[in-house]
Coordinates of C-alpha atoms in Angstrom, one line a residue:
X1 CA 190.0 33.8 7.9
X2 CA 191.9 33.0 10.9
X3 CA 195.8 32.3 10.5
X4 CA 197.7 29.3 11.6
X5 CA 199.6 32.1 14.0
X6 CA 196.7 33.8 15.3
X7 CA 195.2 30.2 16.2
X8 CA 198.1 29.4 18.2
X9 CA 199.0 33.3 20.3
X10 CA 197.4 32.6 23.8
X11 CA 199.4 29.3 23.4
X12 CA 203.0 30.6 21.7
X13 CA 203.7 32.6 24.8
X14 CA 203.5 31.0 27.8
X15 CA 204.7 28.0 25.8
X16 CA 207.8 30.0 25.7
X17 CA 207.5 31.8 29.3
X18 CA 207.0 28.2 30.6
X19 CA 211.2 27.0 31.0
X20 CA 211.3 29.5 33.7
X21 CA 208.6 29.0 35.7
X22 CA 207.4 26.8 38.3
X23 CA 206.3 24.4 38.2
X24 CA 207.4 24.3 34.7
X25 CA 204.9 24.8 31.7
X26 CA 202.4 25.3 34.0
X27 CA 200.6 28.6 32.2
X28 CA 200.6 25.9 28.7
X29 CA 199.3 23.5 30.3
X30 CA 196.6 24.6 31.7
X31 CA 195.9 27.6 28.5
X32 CA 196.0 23.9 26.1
X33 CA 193.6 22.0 28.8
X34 CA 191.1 24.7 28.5
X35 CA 191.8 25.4 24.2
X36 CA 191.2 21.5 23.7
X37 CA 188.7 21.1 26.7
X38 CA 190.6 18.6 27.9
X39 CA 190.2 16.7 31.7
X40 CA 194.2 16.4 32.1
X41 CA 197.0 17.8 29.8
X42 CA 201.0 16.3 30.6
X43 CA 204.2 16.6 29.6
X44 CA 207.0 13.9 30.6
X45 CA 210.4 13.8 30.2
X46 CA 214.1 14.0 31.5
X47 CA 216.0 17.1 31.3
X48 CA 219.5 15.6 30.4
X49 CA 219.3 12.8 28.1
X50 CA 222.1 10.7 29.8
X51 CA 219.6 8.8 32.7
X52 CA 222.7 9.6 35.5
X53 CA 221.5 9.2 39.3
X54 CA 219.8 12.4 40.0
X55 CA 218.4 13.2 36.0
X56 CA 215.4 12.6 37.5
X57 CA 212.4 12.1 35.5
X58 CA 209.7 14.7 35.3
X59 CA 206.1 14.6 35.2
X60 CA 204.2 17.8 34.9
X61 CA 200.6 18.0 34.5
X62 CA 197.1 20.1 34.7
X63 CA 193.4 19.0 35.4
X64 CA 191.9 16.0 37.0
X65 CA 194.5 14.0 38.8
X66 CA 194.4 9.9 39.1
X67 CA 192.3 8.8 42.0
X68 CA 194.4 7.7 45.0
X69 CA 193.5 3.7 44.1
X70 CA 194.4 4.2 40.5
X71 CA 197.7 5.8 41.4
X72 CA 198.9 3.1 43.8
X73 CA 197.7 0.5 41.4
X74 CA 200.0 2.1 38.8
X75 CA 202.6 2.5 41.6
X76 CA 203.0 -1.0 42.9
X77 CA 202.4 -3.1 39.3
X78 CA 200.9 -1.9 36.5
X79 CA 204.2 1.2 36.2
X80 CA 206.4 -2.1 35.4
X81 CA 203.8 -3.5 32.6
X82 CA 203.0 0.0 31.0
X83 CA 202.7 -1.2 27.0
X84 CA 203.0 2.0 25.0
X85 CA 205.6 2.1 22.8
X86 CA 206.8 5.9 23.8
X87 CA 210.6 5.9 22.3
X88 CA 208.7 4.4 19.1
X89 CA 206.4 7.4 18.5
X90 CA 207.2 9.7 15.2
X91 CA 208.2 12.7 17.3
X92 CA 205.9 15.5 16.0
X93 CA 203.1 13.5 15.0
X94 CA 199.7 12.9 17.2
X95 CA 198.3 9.8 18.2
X96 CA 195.2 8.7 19.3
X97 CA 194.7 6.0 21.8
X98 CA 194.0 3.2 19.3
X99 CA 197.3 3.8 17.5
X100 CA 199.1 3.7 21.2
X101 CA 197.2 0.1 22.4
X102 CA 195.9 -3.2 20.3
X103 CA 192.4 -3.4 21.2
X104 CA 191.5 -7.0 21.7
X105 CA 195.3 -7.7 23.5
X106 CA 194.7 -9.1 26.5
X107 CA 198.2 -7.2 28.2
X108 CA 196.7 -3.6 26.4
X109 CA 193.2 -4.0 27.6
X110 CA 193.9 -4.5 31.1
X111 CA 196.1 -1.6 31.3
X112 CA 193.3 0.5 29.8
X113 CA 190.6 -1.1 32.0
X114 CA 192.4 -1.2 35.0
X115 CA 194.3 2.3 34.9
X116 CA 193.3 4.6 32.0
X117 CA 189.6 4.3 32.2
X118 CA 189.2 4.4 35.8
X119 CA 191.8 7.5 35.7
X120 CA 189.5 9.5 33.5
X121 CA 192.0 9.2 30.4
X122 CA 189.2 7.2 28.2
X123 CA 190.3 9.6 25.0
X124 CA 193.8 10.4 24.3
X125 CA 196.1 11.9 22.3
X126 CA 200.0 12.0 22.5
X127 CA 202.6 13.5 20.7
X128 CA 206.4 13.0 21.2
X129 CA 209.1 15.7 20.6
X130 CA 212.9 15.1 20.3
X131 CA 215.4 18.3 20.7
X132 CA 218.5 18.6 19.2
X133 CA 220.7 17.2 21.7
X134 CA 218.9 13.5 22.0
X135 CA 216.1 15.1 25.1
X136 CA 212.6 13.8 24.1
X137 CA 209.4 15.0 26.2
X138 CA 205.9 13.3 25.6
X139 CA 202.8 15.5 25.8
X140 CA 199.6 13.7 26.7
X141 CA 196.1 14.8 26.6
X142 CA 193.0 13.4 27.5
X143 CA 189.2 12.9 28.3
X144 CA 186.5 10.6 30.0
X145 CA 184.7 11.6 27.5
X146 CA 184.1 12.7 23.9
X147 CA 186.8 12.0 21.1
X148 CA 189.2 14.3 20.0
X149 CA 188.7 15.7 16.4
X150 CA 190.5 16.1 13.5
X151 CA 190.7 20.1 14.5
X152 CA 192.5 19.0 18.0
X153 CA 194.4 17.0 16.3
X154 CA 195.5 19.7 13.7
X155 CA 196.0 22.1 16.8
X156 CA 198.3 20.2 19.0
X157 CA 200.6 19.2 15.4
X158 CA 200.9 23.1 15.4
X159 CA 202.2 23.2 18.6
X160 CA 205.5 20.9 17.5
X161 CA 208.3 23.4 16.3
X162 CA 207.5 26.1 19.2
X163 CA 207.6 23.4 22.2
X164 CA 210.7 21.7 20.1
X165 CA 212.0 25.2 20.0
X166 CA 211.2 25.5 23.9
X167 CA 212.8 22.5 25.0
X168 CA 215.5 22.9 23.5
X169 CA 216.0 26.6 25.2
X170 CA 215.4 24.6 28.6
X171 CA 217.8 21.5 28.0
X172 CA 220.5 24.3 27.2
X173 CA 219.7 26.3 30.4
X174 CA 219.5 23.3 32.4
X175 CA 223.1 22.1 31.1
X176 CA 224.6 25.7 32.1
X177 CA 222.5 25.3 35.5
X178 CA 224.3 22.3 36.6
X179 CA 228.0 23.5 35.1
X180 CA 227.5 26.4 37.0
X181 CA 226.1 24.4 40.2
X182 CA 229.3 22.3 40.1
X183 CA 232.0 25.5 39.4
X184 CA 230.4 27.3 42.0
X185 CA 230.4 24.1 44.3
X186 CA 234.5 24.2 43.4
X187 CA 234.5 28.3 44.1
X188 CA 232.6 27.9 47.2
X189 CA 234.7 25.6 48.8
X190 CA 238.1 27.3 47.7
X191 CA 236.4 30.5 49.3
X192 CA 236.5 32.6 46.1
X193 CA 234.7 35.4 44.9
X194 CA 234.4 37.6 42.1
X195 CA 233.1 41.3 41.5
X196 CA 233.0 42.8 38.0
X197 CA 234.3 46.4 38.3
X198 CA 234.2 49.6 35.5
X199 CA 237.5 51.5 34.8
X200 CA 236.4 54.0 37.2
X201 CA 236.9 51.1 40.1
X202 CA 233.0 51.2 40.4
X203 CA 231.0 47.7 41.5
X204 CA 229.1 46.1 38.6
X205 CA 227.9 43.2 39.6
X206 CA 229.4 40.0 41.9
X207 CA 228.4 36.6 42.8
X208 CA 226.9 35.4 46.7
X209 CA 230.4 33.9 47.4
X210 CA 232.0 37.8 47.1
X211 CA 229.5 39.1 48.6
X212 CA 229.0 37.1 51.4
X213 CA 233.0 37.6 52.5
X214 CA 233.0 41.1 51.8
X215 CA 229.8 41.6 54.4
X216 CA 231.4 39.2 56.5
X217 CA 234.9 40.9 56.8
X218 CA 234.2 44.4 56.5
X219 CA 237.9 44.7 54.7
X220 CA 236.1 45.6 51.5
X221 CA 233.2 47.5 50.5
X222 CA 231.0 49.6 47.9
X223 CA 232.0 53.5 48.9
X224 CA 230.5 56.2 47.5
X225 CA 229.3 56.2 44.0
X226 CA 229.8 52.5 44.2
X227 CA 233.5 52.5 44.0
X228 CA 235.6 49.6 45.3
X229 CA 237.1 50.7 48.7
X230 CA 239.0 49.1 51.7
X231 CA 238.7 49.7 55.0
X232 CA 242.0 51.1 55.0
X233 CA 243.4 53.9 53.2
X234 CA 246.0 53.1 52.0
X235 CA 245.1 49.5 51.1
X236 CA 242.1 51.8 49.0
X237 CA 244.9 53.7 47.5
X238 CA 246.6 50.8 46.3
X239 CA 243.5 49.1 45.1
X240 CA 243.1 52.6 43.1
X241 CA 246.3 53.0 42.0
X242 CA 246.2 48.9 40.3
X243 CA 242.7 50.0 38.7
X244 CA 244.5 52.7 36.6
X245 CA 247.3 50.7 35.7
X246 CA 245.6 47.9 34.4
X247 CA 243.5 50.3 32.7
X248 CA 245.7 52.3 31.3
X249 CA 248.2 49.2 30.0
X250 CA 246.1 47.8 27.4
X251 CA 246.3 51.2 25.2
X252 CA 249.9 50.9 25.4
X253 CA 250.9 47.6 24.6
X254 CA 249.2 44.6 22.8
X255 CA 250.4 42.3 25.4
X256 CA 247.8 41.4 28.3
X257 CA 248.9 43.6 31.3
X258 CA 250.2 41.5 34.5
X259 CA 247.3 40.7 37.0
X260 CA 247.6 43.1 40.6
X261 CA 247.3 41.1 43.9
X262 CA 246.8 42.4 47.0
X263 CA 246.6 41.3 50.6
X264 CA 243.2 43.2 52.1
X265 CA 244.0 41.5 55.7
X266 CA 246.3 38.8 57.2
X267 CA 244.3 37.8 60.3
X268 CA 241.9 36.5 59.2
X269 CA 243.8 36.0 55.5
X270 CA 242.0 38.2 52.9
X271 CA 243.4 38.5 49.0
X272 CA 242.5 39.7 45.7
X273 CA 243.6 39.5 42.1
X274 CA 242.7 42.5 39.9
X275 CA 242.2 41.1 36.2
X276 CA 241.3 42.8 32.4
X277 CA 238.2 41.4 31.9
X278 CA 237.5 39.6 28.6
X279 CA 233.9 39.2 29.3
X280 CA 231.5 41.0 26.5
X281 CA 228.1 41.6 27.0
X282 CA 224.6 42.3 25.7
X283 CA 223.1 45.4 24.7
X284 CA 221.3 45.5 27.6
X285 CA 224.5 46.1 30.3
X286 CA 228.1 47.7 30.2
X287 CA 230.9 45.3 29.4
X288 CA 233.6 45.0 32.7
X289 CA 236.6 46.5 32.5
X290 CA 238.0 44.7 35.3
X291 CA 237.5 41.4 37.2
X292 CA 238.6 41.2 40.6
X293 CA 238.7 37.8 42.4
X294 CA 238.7 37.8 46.2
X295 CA 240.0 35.1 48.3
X296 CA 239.4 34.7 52.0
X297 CA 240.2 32.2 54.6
X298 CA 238.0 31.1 57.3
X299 CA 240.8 28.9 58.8
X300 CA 243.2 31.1 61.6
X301 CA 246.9 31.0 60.9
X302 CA 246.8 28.8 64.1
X303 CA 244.8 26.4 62.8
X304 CA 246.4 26.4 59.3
X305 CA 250.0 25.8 60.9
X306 CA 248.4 22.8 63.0
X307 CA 247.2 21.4 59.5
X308 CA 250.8 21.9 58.1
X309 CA 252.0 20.3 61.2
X310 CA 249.6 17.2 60.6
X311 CA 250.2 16.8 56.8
X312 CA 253.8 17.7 56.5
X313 CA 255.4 16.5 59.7
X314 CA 256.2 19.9 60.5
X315 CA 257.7 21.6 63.9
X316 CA 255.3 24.5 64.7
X317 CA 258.3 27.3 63.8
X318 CA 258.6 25.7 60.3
X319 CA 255.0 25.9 59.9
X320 CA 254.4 29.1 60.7
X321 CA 257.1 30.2 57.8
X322 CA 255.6 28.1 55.7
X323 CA 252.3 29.6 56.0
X324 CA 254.1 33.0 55.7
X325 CA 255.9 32.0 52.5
X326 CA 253.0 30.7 50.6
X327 CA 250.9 34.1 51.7
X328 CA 253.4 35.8 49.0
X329 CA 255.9 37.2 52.0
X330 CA 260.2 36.8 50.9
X331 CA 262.4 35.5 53.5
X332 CA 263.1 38.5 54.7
X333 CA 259.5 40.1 54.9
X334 CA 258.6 36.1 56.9
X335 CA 261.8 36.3 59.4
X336 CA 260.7 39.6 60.6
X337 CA 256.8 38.7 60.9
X338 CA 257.9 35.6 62.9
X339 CA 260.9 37.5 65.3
X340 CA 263.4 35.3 63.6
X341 CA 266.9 36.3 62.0
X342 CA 267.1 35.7 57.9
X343 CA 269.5 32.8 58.7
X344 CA 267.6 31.0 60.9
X345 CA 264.5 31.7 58.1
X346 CA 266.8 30.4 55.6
X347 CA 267.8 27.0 57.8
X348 CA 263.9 26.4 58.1
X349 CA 263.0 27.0 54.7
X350 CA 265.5 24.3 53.6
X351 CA 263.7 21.5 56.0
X352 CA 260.1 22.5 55.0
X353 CA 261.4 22.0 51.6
X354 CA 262.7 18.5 52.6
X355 CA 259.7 17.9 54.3
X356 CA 257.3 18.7 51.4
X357 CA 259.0 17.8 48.7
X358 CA 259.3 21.3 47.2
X359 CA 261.9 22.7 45.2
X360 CA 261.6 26.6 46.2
X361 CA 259.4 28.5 47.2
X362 CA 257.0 29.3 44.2
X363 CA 257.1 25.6 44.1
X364 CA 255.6 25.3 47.6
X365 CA 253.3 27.7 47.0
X366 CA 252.0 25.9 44.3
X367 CA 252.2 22.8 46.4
X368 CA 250.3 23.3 49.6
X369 CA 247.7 25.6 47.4
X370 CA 246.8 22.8 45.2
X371 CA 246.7 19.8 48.3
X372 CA 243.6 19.0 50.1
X373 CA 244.4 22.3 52.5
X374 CA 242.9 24.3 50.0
X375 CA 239.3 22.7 50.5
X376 CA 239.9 21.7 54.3

């Protein structure tokens, strides 16, 4: 005798491989169309359950399509007068066509006559399910001809706690999908990146935004056997020497070690910050040891002192130290960059100050790096 499990293999799978294809489901659908011998299988429903702008609704389906009358008779009135009672439906149970429609109401019959029946869907069945966090998806099957039995019935019931099961996995994914699109939105437009690094300095993994600036720049690349390397030695020896610090601190002390930043070029302006790395991973791949973040900007200095100029009321010399201050540089290391004496550095540090409504210098830093500059 055949098991309940054995029935349902060539549908468990791709019923699980379906979330990450395209279009989505497709292998199912079609593998259920075929089981039930079915002229069209769909599935329906919205992948966020809060009905913003953009959750769009999605229809995905396999076999014989509406004809082009039917559809733009659904289209331009009978969408608005559709009488199934979808959010009504028992989610795992199946239900034929007479459970769905009265017979004999006037507002049913004509959406039968005038849509299903010309659209091929003359037998039905439909089943709703409801994931965990509120998401419900409809799955419609149908026929021009020959009822469904009590065996197709008994088949597509089976199906409930896998495609709950899958739905669920997609609503999940599809939540991290548009966190991430949004944080990496954010990171794209403050021109970060990040590489995950071993404690041997060697290049795990990294996102498109790192990658990107480090083929762009040439500052920073993979050397050999991987390794994180500059294009300058001794900006590589310092990137080495902050690797075996940060590695080495966390067997001496419980404390978390201090982040490392370094400047990998001022013109253009290219920075990292060299991080532990908290991140644990799967079986599957080594943990990091390290994270380092890389920062570039696309802007010139010029064109950054001009915006300081504009926002801060500014006199190019003050803007030019101010630049220079909030790149990490002291007084000092700033009045000898810009040819000026520490005095006269000091005198324009006190009116950008003024100007910006600063109290010192980490405060201007934190000022300017948090205004609209930051995503000019």
């Amino acid at each position: 005798m055949i098991s309940r499990a054995e029935e349902l293999s060539d549908l468990i799978a791709p019923l699980i491989e379906g979330i990450m294809q395209e279009p989505l489901w497709s292998g199912f659908t079609e593998q259920l169309r075929r089981r039930l011998s079915a002229d069209y299988v769909s599935i329906v429903f919205r992948p966020l359950p809060d009905g913003s702008p953009g959750n769009r609704l999605i229809h995905l389906y396999t076999g014989q399509a509406w004809p082009d009358e039917v559809n733009r008779r659904f289209r331009e009135k009978l969408r608005g007068e559709d009488p199934m009672p979808y959010h009504d439906l028992a989610a795992g149970r199946v239900y034929a066509l007479n459970e769905l429609l009265t017979f004999g109401d006037p507002e049913h019959d004509r959406y039968r006559l005038q849509l299903l029946t010309p659209g091929g869907m003359e037998f039905m069945r439909m089943m709703r399910i409801e994931e965990a966090g509120g998401v419900s998806a409809w799955l419609t099957v149908s026929r021009a001809e020959g009822e469904f039995t009590a065996e197709d019935d008994a088949l597509i019931a089976a199906i409930a706690p896998f495609w709950r099961a899958a739905l669920t996995n997609y609503v999940a994914l599809e939540r991290e999908r548009v966190t991430a699109s949004v944080a990496n939105e954010a990171i794209r437009r403050l021109n970060f990146g990040w590489l995950t690094l071993d404690a041997g300095g060697r290049i795990l993994d990294s996102d498109a935004h790192a990658a990107g600036m480090l083929a762009a720049s040439d500052m920073l690349r993979r050397g050999p056997g991987g390794r994180l390397v500059a294009r300058d030695a001794a900006v590589t020896r310092e990137i080495t020497q902050a690797i075996q610090a940060l590695v080495r601190e966390p067997a001496r002390s419980f404390e978390s070690p201090r982040p490392r930043a370094i400047v990998l070029s001022r013109e253009p302006w290219l920075d990292m910050l060299l991080v532990p790395s908290n991140l644990r991973t799967g079986t599957t791949r080594a943990a990091p040891a390290l994270v380092a973040y890389v920062h570039a900007d696309n802007w010139s200095s010029a064109d950054r002192c001009d915006q300081l100029e504009q926002m801060f009321d500014l006199i190019p010399s003050e803007a030019r130290l101010a630049l220079a201050l909030t790149r990490g540089m002291s007084i000092a290391e700033a009045a000898g960059e810009l040819g000026l004496t520490v005095e006269s550095a000091r005198t324009y540090s006190k009116r950008i100050y003024a100007k910006t409504g600063a109290r010192g210098q980490a405060d201007l830093v934190r000022f300017i790096h948090r205004s609209v500059l930051a995503i000019a």
